[in-house]
mmCIF file with all atom_site columns, C-alpha atoms and ligand atoms in Angstrom:
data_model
loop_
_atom_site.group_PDB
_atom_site.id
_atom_site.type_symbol
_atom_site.label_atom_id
_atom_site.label_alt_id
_atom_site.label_comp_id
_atom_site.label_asym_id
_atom_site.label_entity_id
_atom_site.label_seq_id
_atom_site.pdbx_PDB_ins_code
_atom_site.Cartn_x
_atom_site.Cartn_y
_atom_site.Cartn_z
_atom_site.occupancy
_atom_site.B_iso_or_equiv
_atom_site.pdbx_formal_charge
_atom_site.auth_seq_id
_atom_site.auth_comp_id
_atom_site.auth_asym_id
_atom_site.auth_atom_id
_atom_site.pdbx_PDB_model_num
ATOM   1   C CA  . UNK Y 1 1   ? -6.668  15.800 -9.972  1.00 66.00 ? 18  UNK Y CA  1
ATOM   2   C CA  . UNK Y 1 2   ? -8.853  17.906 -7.807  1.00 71.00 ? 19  UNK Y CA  1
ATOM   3   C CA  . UNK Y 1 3   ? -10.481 20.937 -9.104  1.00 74.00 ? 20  UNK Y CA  1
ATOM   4   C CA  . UNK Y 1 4   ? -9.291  24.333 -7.948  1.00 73.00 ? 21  UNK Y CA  1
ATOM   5   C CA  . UNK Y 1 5   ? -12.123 26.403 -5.997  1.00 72.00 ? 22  UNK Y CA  1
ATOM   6   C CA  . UNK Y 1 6   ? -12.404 29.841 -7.435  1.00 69.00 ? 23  UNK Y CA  1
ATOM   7   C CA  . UNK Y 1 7   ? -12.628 32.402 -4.377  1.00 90.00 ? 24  UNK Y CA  1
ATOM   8   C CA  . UNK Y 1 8   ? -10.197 30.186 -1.593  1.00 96.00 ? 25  UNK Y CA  1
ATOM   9   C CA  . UNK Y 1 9   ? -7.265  31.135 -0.032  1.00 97.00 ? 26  UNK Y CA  1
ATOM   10  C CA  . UNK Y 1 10  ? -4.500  30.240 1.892   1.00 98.00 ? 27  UNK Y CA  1
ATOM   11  C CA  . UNK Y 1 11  ? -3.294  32.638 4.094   1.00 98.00 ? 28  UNK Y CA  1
ATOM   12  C CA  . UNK Y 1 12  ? -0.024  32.154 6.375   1.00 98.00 ? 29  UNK Y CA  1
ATOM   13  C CA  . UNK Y 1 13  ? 2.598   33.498 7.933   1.00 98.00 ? 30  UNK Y CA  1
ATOM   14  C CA  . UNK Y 1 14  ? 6.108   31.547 7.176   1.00 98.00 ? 31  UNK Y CA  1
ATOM   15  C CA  . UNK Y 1 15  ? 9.482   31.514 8.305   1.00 98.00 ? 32  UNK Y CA  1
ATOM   16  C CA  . UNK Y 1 16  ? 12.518  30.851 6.188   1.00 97.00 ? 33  UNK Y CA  1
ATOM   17  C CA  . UNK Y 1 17  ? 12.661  27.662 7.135   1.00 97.00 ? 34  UNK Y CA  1
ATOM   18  C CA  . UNK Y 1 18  ? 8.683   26.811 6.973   1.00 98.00 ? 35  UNK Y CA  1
ATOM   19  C CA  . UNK Y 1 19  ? 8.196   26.494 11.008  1.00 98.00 ? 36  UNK Y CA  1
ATOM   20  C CA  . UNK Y 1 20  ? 4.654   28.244 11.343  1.00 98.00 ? 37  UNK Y CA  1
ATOM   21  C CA  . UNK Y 1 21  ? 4.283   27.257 14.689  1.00 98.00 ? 38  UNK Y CA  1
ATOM   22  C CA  . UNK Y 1 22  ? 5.555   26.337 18.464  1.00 97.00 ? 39  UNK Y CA  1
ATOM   23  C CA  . UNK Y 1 23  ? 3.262   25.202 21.377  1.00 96.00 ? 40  UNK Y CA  1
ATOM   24  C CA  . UNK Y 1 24  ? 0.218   25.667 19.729  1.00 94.00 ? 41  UNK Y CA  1
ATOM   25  C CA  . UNK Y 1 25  ? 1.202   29.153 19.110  1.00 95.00 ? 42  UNK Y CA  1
ATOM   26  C CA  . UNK Y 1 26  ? 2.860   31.576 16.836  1.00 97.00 ? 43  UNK Y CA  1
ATOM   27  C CA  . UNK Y 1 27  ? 6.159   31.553 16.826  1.00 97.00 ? 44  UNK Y CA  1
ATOM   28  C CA  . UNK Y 1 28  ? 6.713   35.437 16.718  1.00 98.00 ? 45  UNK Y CA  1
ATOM   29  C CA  . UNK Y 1 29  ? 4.687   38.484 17.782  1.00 97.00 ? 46  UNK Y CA  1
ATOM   30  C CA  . UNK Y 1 30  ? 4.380   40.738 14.544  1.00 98.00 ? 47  UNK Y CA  1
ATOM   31  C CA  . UNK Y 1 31  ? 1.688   43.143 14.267  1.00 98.00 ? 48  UNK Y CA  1
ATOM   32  C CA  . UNK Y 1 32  ? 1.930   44.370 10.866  1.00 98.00 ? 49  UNK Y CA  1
ATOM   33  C CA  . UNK Y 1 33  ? 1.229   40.779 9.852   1.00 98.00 ? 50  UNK Y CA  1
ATOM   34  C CA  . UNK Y 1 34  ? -1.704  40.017 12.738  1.00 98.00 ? 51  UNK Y CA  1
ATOM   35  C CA  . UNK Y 1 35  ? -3.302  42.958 11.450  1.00 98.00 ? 52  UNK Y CA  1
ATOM   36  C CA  . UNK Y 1 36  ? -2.934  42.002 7.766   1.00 98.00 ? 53  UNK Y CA  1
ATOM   37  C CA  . UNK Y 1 37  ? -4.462  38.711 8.885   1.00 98.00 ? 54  UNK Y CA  1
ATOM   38  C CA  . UNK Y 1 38  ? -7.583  40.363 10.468  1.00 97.00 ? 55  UNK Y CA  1
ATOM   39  C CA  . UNK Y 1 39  ? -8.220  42.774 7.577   1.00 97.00 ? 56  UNK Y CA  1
ATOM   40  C CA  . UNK Y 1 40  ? -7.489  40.067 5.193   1.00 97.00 ? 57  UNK Y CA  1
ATOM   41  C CA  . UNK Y 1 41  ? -10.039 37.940 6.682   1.00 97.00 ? 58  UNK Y CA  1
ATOM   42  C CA  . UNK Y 1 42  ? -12.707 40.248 7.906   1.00 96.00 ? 59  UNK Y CA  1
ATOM   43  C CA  . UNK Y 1 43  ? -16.211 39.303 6.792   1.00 96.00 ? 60  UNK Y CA  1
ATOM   44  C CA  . UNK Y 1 44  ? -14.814 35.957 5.425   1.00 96.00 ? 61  UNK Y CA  1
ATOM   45  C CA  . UNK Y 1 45  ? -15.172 32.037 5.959   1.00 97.00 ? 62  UNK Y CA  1
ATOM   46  C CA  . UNK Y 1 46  ? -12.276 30.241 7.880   1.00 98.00 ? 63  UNK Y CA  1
ATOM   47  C CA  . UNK Y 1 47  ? -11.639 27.111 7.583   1.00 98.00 ? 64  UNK Y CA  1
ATOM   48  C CA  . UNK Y 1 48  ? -9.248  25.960 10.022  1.00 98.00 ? 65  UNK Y CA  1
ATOM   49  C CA  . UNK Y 1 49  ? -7.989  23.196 12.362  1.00 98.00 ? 66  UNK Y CA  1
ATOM   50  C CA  . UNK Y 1 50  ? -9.254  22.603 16.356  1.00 98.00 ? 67  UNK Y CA  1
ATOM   51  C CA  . UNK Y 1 51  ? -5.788  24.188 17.396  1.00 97.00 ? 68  UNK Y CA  1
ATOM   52  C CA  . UNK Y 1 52  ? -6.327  26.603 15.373  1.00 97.00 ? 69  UNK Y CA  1
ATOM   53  C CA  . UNK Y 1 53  ? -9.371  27.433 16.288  1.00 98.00 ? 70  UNK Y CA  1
ATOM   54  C CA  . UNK Y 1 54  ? -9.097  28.047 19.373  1.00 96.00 ? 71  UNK Y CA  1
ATOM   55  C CA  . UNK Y 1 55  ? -6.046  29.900 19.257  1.00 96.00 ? 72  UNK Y CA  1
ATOM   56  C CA  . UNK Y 1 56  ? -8.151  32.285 17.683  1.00 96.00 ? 73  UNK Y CA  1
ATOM   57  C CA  . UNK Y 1 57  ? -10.721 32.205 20.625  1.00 96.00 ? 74  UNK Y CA  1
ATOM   58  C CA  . UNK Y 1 58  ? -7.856  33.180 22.852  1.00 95.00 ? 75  UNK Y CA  1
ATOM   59  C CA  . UNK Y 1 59  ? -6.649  35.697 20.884  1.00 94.00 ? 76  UNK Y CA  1
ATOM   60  C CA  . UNK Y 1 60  ? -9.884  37.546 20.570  1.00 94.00 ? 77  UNK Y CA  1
ATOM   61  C CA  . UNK Y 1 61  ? -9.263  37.936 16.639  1.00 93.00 ? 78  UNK Y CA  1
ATOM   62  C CA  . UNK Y 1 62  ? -13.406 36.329 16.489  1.00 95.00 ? 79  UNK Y CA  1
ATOM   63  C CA  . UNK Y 1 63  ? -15.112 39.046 18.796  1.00 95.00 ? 80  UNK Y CA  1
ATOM   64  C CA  . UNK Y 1 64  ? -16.112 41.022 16.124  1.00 95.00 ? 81  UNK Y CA  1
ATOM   65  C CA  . UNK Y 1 65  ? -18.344 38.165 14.555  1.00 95.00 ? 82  UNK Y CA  1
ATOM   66  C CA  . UNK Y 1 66  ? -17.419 39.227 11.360  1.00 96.00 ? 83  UNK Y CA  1
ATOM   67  C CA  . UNK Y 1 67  ? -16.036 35.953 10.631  1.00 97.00 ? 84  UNK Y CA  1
ATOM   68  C CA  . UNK Y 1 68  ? -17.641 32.598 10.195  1.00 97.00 ? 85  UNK Y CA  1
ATOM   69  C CA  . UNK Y 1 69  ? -15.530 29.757 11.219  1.00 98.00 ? 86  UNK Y CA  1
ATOM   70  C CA  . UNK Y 1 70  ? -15.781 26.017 10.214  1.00 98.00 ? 87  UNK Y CA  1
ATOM   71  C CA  . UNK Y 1 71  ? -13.620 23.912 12.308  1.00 98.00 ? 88  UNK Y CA  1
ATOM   72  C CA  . UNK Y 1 72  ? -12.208 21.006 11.159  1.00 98.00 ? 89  UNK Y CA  1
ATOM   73  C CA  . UNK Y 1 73  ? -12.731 18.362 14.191  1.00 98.00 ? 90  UNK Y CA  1
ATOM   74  C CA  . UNK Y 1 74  ? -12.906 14.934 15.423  1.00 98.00 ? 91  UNK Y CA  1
ATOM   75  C CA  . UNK Y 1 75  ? -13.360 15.774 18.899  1.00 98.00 ? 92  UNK Y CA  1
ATOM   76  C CA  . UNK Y 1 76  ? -15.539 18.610 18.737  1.00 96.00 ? 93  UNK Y CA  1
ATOM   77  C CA  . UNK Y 1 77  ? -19.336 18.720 17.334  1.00 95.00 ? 94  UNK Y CA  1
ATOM   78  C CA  . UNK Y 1 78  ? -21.864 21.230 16.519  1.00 95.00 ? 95  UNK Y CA  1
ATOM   79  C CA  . UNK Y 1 79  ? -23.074 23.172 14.004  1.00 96.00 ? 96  UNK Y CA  1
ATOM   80  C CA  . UNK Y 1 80  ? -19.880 24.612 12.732  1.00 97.00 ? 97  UNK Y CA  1
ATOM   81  C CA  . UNK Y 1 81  ? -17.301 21.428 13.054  1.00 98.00 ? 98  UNK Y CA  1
ATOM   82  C CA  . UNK Y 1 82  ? -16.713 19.371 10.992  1.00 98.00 ? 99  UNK Y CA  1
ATOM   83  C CA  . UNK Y 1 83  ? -15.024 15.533 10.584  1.00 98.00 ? 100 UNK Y CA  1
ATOM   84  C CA  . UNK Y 1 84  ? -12.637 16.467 7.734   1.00 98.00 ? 101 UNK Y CA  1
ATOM   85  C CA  . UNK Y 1 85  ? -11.508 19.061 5.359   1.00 98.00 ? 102 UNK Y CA  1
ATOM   86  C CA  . UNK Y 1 86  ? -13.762 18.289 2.183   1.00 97.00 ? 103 UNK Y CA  1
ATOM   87  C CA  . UNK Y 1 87  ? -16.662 18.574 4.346   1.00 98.00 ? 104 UNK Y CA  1
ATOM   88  C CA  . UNK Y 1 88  ? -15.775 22.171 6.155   1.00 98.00 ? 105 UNK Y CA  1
ATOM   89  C CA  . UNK Y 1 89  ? -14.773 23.395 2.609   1.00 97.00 ? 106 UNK Y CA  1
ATOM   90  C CA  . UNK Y 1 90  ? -18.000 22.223 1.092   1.00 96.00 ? 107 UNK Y CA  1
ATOM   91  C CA  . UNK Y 1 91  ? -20.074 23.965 3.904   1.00 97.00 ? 108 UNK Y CA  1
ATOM   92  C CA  . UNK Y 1 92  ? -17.971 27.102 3.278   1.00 97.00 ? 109 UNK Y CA  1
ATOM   93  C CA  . UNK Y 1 93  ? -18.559 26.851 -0.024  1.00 95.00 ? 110 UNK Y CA  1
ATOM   94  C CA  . UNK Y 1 94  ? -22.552 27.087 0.545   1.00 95.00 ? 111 UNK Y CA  1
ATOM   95  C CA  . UNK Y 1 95  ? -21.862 30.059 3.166   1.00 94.00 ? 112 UNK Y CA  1
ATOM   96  C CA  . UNK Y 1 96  ? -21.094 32.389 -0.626  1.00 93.00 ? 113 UNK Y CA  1
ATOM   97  C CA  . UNK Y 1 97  ? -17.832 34.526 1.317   1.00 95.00 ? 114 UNK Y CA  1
ATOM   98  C CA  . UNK Y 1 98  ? -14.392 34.198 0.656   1.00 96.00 ? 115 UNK Y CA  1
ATOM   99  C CA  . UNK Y 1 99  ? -12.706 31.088 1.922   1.00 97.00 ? 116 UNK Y CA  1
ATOM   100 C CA  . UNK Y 1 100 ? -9.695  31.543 3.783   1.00 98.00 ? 117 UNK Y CA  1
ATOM   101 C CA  . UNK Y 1 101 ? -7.899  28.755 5.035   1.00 98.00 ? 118 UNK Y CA  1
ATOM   102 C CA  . UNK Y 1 102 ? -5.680  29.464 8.478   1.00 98.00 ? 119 UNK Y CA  1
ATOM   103 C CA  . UNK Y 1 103 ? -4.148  26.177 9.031   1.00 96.00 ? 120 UNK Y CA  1
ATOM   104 C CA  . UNK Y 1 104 ? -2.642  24.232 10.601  1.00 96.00 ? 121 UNK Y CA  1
ATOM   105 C CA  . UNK Y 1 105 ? -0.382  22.287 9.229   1.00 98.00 ? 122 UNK Y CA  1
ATOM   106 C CA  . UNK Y 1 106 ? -2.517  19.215 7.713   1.00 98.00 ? 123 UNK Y CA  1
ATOM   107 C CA  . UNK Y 1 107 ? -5.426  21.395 6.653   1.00 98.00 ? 124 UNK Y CA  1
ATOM   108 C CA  . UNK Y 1 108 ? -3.066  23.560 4.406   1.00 98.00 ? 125 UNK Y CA  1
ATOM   109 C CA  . UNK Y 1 109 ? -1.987  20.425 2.813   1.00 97.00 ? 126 UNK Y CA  1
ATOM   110 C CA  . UNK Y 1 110 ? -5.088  19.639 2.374   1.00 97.00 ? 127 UNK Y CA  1
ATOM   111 C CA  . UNK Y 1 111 ? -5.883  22.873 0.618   1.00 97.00 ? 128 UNK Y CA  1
ATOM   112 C CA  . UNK Y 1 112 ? -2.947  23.223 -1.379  1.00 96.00 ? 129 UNK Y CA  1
ATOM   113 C CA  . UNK Y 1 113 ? -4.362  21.190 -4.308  1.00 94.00 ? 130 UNK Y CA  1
ATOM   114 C CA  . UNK Y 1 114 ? -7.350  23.328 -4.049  1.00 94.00 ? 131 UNK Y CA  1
ATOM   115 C CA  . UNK Y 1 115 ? -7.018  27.111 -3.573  1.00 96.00 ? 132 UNK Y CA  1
ATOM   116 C CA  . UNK Y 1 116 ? -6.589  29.513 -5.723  1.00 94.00 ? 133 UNK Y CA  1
ATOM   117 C CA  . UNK Y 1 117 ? -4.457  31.779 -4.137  1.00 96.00 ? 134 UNK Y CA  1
ATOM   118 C CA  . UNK Y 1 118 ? -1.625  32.053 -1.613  1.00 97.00 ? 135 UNK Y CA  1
ATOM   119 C CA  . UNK Y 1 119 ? -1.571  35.112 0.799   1.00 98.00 ? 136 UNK Y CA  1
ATOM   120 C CA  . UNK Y 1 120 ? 1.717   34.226 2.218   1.00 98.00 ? 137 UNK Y CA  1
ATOM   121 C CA  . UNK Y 1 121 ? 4.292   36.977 4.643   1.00 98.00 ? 138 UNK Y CA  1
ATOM   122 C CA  . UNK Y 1 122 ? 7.339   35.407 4.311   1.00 98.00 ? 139 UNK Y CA  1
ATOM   123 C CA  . UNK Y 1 123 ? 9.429   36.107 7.885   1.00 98.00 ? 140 UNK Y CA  1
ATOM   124 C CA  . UNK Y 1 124 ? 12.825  36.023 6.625   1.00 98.00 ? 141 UNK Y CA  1
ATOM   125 C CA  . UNK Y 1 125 ? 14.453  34.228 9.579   1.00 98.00 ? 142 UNK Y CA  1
ATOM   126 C CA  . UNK Y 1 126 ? 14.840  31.190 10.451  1.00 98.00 ? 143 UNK Y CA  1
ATOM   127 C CA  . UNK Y 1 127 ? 12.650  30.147 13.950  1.00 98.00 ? 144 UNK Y CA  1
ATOM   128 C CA  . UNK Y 1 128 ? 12.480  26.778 15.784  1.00 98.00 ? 145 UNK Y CA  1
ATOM   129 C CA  . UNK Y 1 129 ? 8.826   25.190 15.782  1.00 98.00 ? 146 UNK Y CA  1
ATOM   130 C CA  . UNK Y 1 130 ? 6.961   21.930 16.185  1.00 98.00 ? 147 UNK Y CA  1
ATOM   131 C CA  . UNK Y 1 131 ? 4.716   22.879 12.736  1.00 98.00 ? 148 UNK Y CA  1
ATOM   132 C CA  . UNK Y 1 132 ? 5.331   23.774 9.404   1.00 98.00 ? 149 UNK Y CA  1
ATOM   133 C CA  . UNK Y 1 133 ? 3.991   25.085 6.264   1.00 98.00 ? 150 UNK Y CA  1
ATOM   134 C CA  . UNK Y 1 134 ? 3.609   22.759 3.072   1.00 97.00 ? 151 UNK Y CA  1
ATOM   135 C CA  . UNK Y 1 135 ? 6.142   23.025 0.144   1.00 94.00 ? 152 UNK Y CA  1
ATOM   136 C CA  . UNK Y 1 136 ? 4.104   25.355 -2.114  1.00 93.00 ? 153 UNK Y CA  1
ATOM   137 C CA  . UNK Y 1 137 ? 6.504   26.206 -5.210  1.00 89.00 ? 154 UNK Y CA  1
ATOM   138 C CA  . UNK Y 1 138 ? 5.221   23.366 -7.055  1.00 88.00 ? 155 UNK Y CA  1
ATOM   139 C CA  . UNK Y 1 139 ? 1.543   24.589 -7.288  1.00 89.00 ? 156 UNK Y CA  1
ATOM   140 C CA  . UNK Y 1 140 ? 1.866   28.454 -6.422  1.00 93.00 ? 157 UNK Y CA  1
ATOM   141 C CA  . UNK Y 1 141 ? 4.815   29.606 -8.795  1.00 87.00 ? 158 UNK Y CA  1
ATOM   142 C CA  . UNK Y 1 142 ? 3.196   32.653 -9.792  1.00 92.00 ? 159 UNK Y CA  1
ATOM   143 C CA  . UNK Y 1 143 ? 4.170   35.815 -7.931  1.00 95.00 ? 160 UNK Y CA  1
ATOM   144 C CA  . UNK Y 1 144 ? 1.243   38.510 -8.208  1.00 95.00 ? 161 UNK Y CA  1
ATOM   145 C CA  . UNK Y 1 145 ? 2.507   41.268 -5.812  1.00 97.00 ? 162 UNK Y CA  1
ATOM   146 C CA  . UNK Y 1 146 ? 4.864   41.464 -3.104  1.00 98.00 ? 163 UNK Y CA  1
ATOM   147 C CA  . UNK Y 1 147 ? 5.123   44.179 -0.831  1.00 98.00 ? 164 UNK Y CA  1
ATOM   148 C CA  . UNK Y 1 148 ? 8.699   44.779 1.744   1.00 98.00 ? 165 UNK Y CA  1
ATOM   149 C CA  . UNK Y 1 149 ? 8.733   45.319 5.314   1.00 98.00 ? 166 UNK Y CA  1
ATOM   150 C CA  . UNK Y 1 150 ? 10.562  44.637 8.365   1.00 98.00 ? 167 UNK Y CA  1
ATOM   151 C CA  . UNK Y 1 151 ? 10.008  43.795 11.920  1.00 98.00 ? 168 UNK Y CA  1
ATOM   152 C CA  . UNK Y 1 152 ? 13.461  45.032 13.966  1.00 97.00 ? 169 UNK Y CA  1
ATOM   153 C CA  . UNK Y 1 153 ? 16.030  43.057 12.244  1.00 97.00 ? 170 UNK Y CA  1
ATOM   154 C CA  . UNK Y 1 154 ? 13.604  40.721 10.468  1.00 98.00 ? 171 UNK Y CA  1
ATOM   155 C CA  . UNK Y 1 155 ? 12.819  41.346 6.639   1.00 98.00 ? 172 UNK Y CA  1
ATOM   156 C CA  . UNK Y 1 156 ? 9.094   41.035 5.609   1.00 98.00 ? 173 UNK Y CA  1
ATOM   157 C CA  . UNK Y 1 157 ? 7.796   40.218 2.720   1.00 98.00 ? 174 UNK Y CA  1
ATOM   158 C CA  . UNK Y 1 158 ? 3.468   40.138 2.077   1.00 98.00 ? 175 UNK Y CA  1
ATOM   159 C CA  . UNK Y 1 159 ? 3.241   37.827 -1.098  1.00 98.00 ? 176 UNK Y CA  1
ATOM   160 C CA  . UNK Y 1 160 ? 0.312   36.980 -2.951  1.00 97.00 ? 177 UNK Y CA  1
ATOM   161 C CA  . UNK Y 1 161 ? 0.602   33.816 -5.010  1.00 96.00 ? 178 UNK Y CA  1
ATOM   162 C CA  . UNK Y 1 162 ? -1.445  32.353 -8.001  1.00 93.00 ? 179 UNK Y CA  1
ATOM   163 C CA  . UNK Y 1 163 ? -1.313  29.128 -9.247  1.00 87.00 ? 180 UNK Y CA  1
ATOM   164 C CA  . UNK Y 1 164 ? 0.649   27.559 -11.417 1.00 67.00 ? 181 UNK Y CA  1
ATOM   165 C CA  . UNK Y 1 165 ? -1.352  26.704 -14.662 1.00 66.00 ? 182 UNK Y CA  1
ATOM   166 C CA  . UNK Y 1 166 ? -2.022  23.585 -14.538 1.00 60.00 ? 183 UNK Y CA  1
ATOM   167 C CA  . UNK Y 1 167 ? -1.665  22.814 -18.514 1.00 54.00 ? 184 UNK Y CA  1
ATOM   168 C CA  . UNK Y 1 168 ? 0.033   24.926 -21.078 1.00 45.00 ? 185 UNK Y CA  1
ATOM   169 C CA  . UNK Y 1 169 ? -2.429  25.235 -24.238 1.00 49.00 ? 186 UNK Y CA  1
ATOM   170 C CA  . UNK Y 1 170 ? 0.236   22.823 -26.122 1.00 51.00 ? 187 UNK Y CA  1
ATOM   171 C CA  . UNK Y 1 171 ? -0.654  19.967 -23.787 1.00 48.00 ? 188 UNK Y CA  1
ATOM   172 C CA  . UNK Y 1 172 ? -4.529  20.606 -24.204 1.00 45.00 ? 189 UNK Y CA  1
ATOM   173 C CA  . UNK Y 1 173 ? -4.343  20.275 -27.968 1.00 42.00 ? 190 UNK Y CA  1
HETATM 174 N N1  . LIG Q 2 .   ? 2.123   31.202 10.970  1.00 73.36 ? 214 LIG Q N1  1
HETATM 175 C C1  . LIG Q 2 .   ? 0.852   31.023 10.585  1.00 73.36 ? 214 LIG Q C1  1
HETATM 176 O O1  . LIG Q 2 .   ? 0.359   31.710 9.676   1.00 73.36 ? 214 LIG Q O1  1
HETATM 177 C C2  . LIG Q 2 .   ? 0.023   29.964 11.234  1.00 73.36 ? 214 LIG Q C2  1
HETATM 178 C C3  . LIG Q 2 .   ? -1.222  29.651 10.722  1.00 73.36 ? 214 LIG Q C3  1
HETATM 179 C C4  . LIG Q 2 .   ? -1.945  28.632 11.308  1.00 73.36 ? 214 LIG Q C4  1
HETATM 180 C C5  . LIG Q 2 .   ? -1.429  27.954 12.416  1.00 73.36 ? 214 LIG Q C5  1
HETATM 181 N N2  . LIG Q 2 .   ? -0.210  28.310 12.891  1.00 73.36 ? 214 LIG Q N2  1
HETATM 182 C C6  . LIG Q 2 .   ? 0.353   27.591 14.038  1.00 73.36 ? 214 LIG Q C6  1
HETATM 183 O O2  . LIG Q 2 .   ? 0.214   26.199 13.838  1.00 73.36 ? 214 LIG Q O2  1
HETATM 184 C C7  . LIG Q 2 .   ? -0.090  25.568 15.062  1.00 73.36 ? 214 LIG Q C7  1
HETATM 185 C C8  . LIG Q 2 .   ? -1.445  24.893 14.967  1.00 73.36 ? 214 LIG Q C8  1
HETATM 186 O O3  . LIG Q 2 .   ? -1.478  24.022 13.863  1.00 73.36 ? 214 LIG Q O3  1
HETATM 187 P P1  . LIG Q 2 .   ? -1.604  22.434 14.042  1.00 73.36 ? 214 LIG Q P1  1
HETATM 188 O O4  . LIG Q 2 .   ? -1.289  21.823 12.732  1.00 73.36 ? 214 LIG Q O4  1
HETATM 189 O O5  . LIG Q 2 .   ? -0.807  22.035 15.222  1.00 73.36 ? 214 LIG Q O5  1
HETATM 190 O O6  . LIG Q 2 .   ? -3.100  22.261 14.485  1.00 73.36 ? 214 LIG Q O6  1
HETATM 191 P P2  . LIG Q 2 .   ? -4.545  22.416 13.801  1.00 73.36 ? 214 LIG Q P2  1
HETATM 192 O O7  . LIG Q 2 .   ? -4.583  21.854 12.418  1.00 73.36 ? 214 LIG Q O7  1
HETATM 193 O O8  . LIG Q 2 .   ? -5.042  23.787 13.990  1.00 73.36 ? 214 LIG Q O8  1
HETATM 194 O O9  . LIG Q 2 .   ? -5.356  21.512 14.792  1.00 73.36 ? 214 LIG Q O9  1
HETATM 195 C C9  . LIG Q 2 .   ? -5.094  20.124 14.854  1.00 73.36 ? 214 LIG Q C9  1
HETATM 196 C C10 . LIG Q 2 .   ? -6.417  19.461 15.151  1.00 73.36 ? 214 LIG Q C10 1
HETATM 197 O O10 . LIG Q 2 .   ? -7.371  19.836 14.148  1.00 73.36 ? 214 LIG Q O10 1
HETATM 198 C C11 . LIG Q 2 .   ? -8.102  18.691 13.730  1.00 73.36 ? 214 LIG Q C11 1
HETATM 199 N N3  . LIG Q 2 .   ? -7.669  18.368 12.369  1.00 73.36 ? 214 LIG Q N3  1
HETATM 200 C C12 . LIG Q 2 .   ? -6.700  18.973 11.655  1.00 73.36 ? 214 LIG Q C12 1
HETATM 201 N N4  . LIG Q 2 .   ? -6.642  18.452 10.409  1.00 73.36 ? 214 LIG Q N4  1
HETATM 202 C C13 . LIG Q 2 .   ? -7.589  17.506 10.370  1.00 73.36 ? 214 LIG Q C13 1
HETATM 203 C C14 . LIG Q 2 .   ? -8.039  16.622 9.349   1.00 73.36 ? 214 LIG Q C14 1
HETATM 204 N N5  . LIG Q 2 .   ? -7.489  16.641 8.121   1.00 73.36 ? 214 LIG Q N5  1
HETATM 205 N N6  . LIG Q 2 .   ? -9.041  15.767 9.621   1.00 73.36 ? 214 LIG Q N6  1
HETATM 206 C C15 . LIG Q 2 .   ? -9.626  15.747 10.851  1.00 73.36 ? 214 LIG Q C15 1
HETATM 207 N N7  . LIG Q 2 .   ? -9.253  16.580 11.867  1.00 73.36 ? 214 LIG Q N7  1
HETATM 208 C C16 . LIG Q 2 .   ? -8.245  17.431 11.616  1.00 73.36 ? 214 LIG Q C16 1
HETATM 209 C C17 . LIG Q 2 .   ? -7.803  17.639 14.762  1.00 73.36 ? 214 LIG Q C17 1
HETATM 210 O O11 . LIG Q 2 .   ? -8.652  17.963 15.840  1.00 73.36 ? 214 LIG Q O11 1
HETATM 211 P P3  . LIG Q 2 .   ? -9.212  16.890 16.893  1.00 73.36 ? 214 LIG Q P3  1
HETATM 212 O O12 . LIG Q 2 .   ? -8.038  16.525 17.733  1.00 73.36 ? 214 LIG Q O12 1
HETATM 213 O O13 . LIG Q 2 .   ? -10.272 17.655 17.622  1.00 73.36 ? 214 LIG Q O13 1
HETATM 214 O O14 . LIG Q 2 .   ? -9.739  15.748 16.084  1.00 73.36 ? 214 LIG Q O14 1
HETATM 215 C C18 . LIG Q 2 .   ? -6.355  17.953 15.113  1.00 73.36 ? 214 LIG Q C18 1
HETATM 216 O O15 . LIG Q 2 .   ? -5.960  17.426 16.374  1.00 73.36 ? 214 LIG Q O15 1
HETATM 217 C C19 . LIG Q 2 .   ? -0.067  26.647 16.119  1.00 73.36 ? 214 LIG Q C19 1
HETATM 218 O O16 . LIG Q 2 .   ? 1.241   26.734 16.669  1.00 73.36 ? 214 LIG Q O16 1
HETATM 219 C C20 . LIG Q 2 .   ? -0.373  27.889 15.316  1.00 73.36 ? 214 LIG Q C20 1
HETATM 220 O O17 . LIG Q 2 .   ? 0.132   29.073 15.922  1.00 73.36 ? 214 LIG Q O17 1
HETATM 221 C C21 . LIG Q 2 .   ? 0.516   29.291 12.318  1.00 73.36 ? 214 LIG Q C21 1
#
């Protein structure tokens, strides 16, 4: 089983029906949660997929070079891609800031087994995508705070997850 890294977490925005994404974009335009994003992961590490990435780029949400980024590539070099997940998450690791990991779809399943913590807004509709978040009750079943909103007609909700122990003190004896 692979340890847990103290200090990494996912964060994500999810729909009922765990579509996170549609042609390479978000499915919805929501700025209570883009703006949760960006203060969630100022002055952090991200470690995140290519398309990911440079959604980002386009966005502008890196101008601020607040963030460092570690971009999980087989097509792309230089100093801040890398060929897999266990190696961006190991550089991140040396880099001593929070680790947030933005996706997409294989790098939080990736993750899952690892971080600590789920920041997850749960958009509580269902939307049609191409990608989709992980299954995460099985390692995140503890609810730390949850806060309500809504965008229009949509209920919000900004979760924050911990994990699931991984053995009760009766199985460690
Ligand atoms: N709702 C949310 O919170 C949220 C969060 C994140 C993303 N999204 C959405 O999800 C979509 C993007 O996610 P995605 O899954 O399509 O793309 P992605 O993971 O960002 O990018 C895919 C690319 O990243 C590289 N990659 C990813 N995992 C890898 C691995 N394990 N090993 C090696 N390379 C890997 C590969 O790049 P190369 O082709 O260069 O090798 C792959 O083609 C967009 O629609 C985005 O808006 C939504």
């Amino acid at each position: 089983m692979e340890p847990v890294v103290p200090g990494v977490k996912i964060i994500v925005a999810v729909a009922r029906n765990r579509v996170i994404g549609r042609d390479g974009r978000l499915p919805w335009k929501i700025p209570e949660d883009w703006n949760h994003f960006l203060e969630s992961t100022r002055g952090g590490s991200l470690v995140l997929g290519r398309r990911c990435f440079e959604e980002l780029v386009d966005t502008g949400a890196l101008k601020d070079g607040t963030r460092r980024v570690f971009i999980v590539s087989t097509t792309r070099s230089g100093p801040d891609c890398f060929p897999d997940f266990p190696s961006a998450l190991e550089a991140a690791k040396r880099a001593g800031r929070t680790i947030w990991i933005c996706g997409g779809e294989r790098i939080y399943a990736e993750a899952m087994p690892v971080a600590d913590e789920l920041i997850l807004t749960l958009v509580d509709a269902d939307f049609d995508g191409d990608t989709r978040f992980p299954e995460w009750s099985g390692e995140f079943t503890n609810l730390h705070s949850e806060r309500a909103s809504r965008h229009g007609s949509i209920p919000l909700y900004f979760r924050v997850y911990r994990r699931r122990e991984r053995f009760s003190r009766a199985e460690c004896v």
